[in-house]
Amino acid sequence: MIEWLIGAAVFGLVGELFGASRSKSSSPSPKSILITQPQSGLNLNLAKHEKPETEWNSTRFRQLAAELAWLNNPPQFPAACLTPAILCEAAKYSDYLRQQLARTETGIEDTTQLERIAEFLKNPKEARERAINAHLDRELARWEQFLDQVESKPLTLEQRRAVLSDEDATLVLAGAGSKKTSVITAKAAHLLKSGIRSVDEILPLAYGKDAANEVAVRMGRACDEPVKAWTFHALAYHITGSVEGTKPPLAAHAGESDA
């Protein structure tokens, strides 16, 4: 089974503002794909009884309303690192801010703004999920032909959503034969063709040489340009040599085909 990673520039550490967590789940069936993403920081309850450090007056709420327009129609995938800080702060202190909004709403004349703010504070996580789904619906239509042709068979809806989800970190869990390599190949090709990433920001990793070679060939064919794939050990060996100035000797069996 091929294990892979797209480098830190693409699937990096999860931003603190979205309070990353992984929910426990049963093992997926061989043909299913489960996409686990960071839980949105727009649903944090850690500060339920706390107040934000900044003062929230009518001006601050109007700033929030302006940023909500971004969430309602994000120009790209609304990843954690792209979410405006004021949205994350409002989500974190949503209980307190609902009360504060009731006290300051006389200073906000735009009733549409008031309704938009109140709706967001009621359920920040749901607001972000709507934004993600709306963006993915647009991208599914835009990239339909590409996703039909990038591999030998058209990708399934689950696979397409995995390809188009550009969260700070995305974990795809799937059983043997579920086309994980097809997903990561298509994802790399999409990132390059859409201009989101350049080829030097794509880092595919595999456990064995044969798997790494297969990934490199398939990605190169899908991306129309060469993509270098490494085994985990080869990458570590390369980094060690670059940092230390010399590479340590390898074990005798290191040159075996499955090493």
XYZ file of C-alpha atoms in Angstrom:
259
model
C 0.000 0.000 0.000
C 1.384 3.360 -0.975
C 1.631 5.929 1.795
C 2.061 9.483 0.699
C 2.525 13.001 1.870
C 2.308 16.297 0.056
C 4.864 18.559 1.708
C 4.419 21.131 4.397
C 3.594 23.847 1.892
C 0.433 21.937 1.029
C -0.467 19.589 3.910
C 1.301 21.289 6.796
C 0.710 21.604 10.499
C -2.814 22.648 11.278
C -3.246 26.306 12.183
C -3.927 26.962 15.849
C -6.913 29.075 14.921
C -8.855 25.994 13.882
C -8.038 23.865 16.915
C -7.140 20.734 14.965
C -8.466 17.442 16.248
C -9.075 14.004 14.852
C -12.315 12.237 15.598
C -12.267 8.478 16.129
C -13.971 6.456 13.468
C -14.370 2.877 12.398
C -12.158 1.510 9.645
C -13.465 2.503 6.204
C -14.573 -0.163 3.785
C -12.093 -1.072 1.013
C -13.866 1.040 -1.608
C -14.678 4.054 0.554
C -12.681 7.160 1.284
C -12.998 9.032 4.564
C -11.713 12.590 4.569
C -10.803 13.861 8.037
C -10.131 17.584 8.284
C -9.280 19.883 11.192
C -12.306 20.775 13.267
C -13.096 24.383 12.556
C -11.920 26.933 15.102
C -15.217 28.606 14.295
C -16.747 26.154 16.763
C -14.415 26.437 19.743
C -16.103 26.288 23.160
C -12.912 26.765 25.173
C -13.719 30.412 25.872
C -17.430 29.990 26.473
C -17.424 32.074 29.654
C -14.519 34.357 28.793
C -14.368 37.784 27.214
C -12.147 38.709 24.256
C -9.182 40.984 24.933
C -10.320 43.483 22.310
C -13.396 45.613 22.899
C -16.341 44.698 20.694
C -18.347 47.809 19.858
C -20.543 48.640 16.872
C -17.464 49.395 14.731
C -15.962 46.003 15.516
C -19.214 44.237 14.662
C -19.390 46.086 11.338
C -15.856 44.866 10.586
C -17.043 41.340 11.338
C -19.966 41.751 8.948
C -17.589 42.848 6.189
C -15.431 39.749 6.661
C -18.505 37.519 6.689
C -18.948 38.476 3.051
C -15.647 36.637 2.439
C -16.964 33.539 4.202
C -20.241 33.622 2.301
C -18.431 33.652 -1.053
C -14.788 32.603 -0.605
C -12.626 33.135 -3.713
C -10.707 29.946 -2.858
C -10.992 27.062 -0.425
C -11.589 28.674 3.015
C -8.647 26.959 4.698
C -7.664 27.676 8.290
C -4.674 29.791 7.306
C -6.797 31.997 5.039
C -9.623 32.699 7.481
C -9.605 36.328 8.693
C -8.568 36.599 12.347
C -11.709 38.503 13.307
C -13.874 35.542 12.254
C -11.837 33.194 14.426
C -12.056 35.559 17.393
C -15.802 35.964 16.948
C -16.254 32.197 16.775
C -14.162 31.622 19.879
C -16.201 34.073 21.964
C -19.536 33.590 20.196
C -21.591 33.130 23.383
C -20.320 36.366 24.897
C -20.593 38.273 21.632
C -24.235 37.298 21.120
C -24.994 39.121 24.367
C -22.743 42.026 23.420
C -24.444 42.326 20.029
C -27.822 42.772 21.723
C -26.371 45.692 23.700
C -24.752 47.425 20.729
C -27.203 46.741 17.899
C -28.618 50.257 18.192
C -25.273 51.442 16.796
C -25.660 49.245 13.701
C -28.273 50.679 11.370
C -27.990 48.024 8.651
C -30.482 45.304 9.585
C -28.948 42.951 7.019
C -25.608 43.244 8.801
C -27.266 42.531 12.137
C -28.979 39.434 10.804
C -25.769 38.201 9.171
C -23.774 38.648 12.390
C -26.430 37.041 14.593
C -26.731 34.043 12.278
C -22.970 33.523 12.261
C -22.621 33.757 16.052
C -25.422 31.233 16.467
C -23.401 28.473 14.761
C -19.938 29.467 13.450
C -19.010 25.897 12.470
C -22.106 25.513 10.305
C -21.310 28.815 8.572
C -17.859 27.572 7.605
C -19.178 24.196 6.455
C -21.627 25.998 4.162
C -18.750 28.031 2.741
C -16.695 24.882 2.105
C -19.584 23.059 0.436
C -20.449 26.065 -1.731
C -16.835 26.373 -2.859
C -16.526 22.646 -3.586
C -19.761 22.674 -5.596
C -18.341 25.425 -7.819
C -14.983 23.687 -8.185
C -16.573 20.306 -8.955
C -18.333 21.866 -11.924
C -15.267 23.834 -13.012
C -12.897 20.839 -12.915
C -15.345 18.164 -14.049
C -13.571 17.357 -17.325
C -10.159 17.248 -15.650
C -11.407 14.896 -12.908
C -12.992 12.670 -15.543
C -9.741 12.286 -17.464
C -6.825 12.697 -15.038
C -6.755 8.940 -14.301
C -7.749 5.918 -16.378
C -11.252 6.032 -14.888
C -13.304 9.051 -13.762
C -12.934 9.781 -10.052
C -15.863 9.199 -7.704
C -17.527 12.104 -5.898
C -15.682 11.272 -2.655
C -12.378 11.205 -4.514
C -13.142 14.501 -6.254
C -13.894 16.241 -2.969
C -10.621 14.910 -1.534
C -8.738 16.293 -4.542
C -10.350 19.731 -4.359
C -10.198 20.158 -0.562
C -7.223 22.435 0.096
C -7.333 22.564 3.889
C -4.121 23.230 5.841
C -4.049 19.513 6.646
C -6.175 16.731 5.206
C -6.040 13.065 6.190
C -7.532 10.581 3.732
C -8.301 7.167 5.231
C -9.173 4.361 2.857
C -8.745 0.638 2.482
C -6.723 -1.289 -0.078
C -7.976 -0.905 -3.630
C -9.779 2.378 -2.974
C -7.571 4.337 -5.402
C -5.640 6.416 -2.891
C -2.799 6.765 -5.395
C -5.262 8.032 -7.984
C -6.459 10.650 -5.502
C -2.986 11.904 -4.618
C -1.946 11.909 -8.282
C -4.999 13.966 -9.209
C -4.477 16.254 -6.223
C -0.908 17.049 -7.219
C -1.982 17.684 -10.810
C -4.832 19.944 -9.686
C -2.562 21.978 -7.397
C -0.142 22.573 -10.263
C -2.668 23.206 -13.028
C -4.693 25.590 -10.854
C -1.581 27.554 -9.915
C -2.089 26.953 -6.196
C 1.353 25.337 -5.907
C 4.503 24.988 -7.997
C 6.288 21.712 -8.649
C 8.987 22.444 -6.039
C 6.251 22.600 -3.374
C 5.017 19.065 -4.046
C 6.675 16.319 -1.982
C 5.358 12.770 -2.564
C 6.679 10.098 -0.187
C 6.344 6.300 -0.237
C 7.721 3.446 1.850
C 9.369 1.465 -0.956
C 11.356 2.333 -4.082
C 8.893 0.688 -6.444
C 6.006 2.625 -4.936
C 7.966 5.897 -5.117
C 8.827 5.260 -8.761
C 5.176 4.499 -9.570
C 4.019 7.699 -7.886
C 6.650 9.761 -9.730
C 5.661 8.309 -13.108
C 1.920 8.754 -12.561
C 2.264 12.276 -11.185
C 4.604 13.293 -13.982
C 2.149 12.015 -16.571
C -0.812 13.759 -14.921
C 1.047 17.019 -14.281
C 2.802 17.229 -17.665
C 6.097 17.866 -15.886
C 8.513 15.717 -13.838
C 7.716 15.305 -10.138
C 10.341 13.723 -7.866
C 9.100 11.140 -5.370
C 11.156 9.851 -2.448
C 11.033 6.982 -0.015
C 10.910 8.154 3.599
C 14.380 6.726 4.211
C 15.892 8.276 1.077
C 14.563 11.707 2.014
C 15.898 11.400 5.571
C 19.261 10.248 4.184
C 19.353 13.199 1.784
C 18.493 15.690 4.545
C 21.118 14.192 6.865
C 23.774 14.513 4.179
C 22.780 18.101 3.401
C 22.889 19.151 7.054
C 25.934 17.176 8.221
C 27.956 17.510 5.044
C 28.433 13.751 4.839
C 26.095 10.784 4.643
C 26.309 7.886 7.107
C 27.107 4.414 5.719
C 24.118 2.309 4.708
C 23.334 -1.196 5.887
C 24.137 -4.016 3.485
C 20.468 -4.682 2.698
C 19.680 -1.027 1.927
C 20.062 -1.577 -1.801
C 17.422 -4.300 -1.977
C 14.487 -3.579 -4.287
C 11.964 -3.303 -1.472
C 14.154 -1.109 0.726
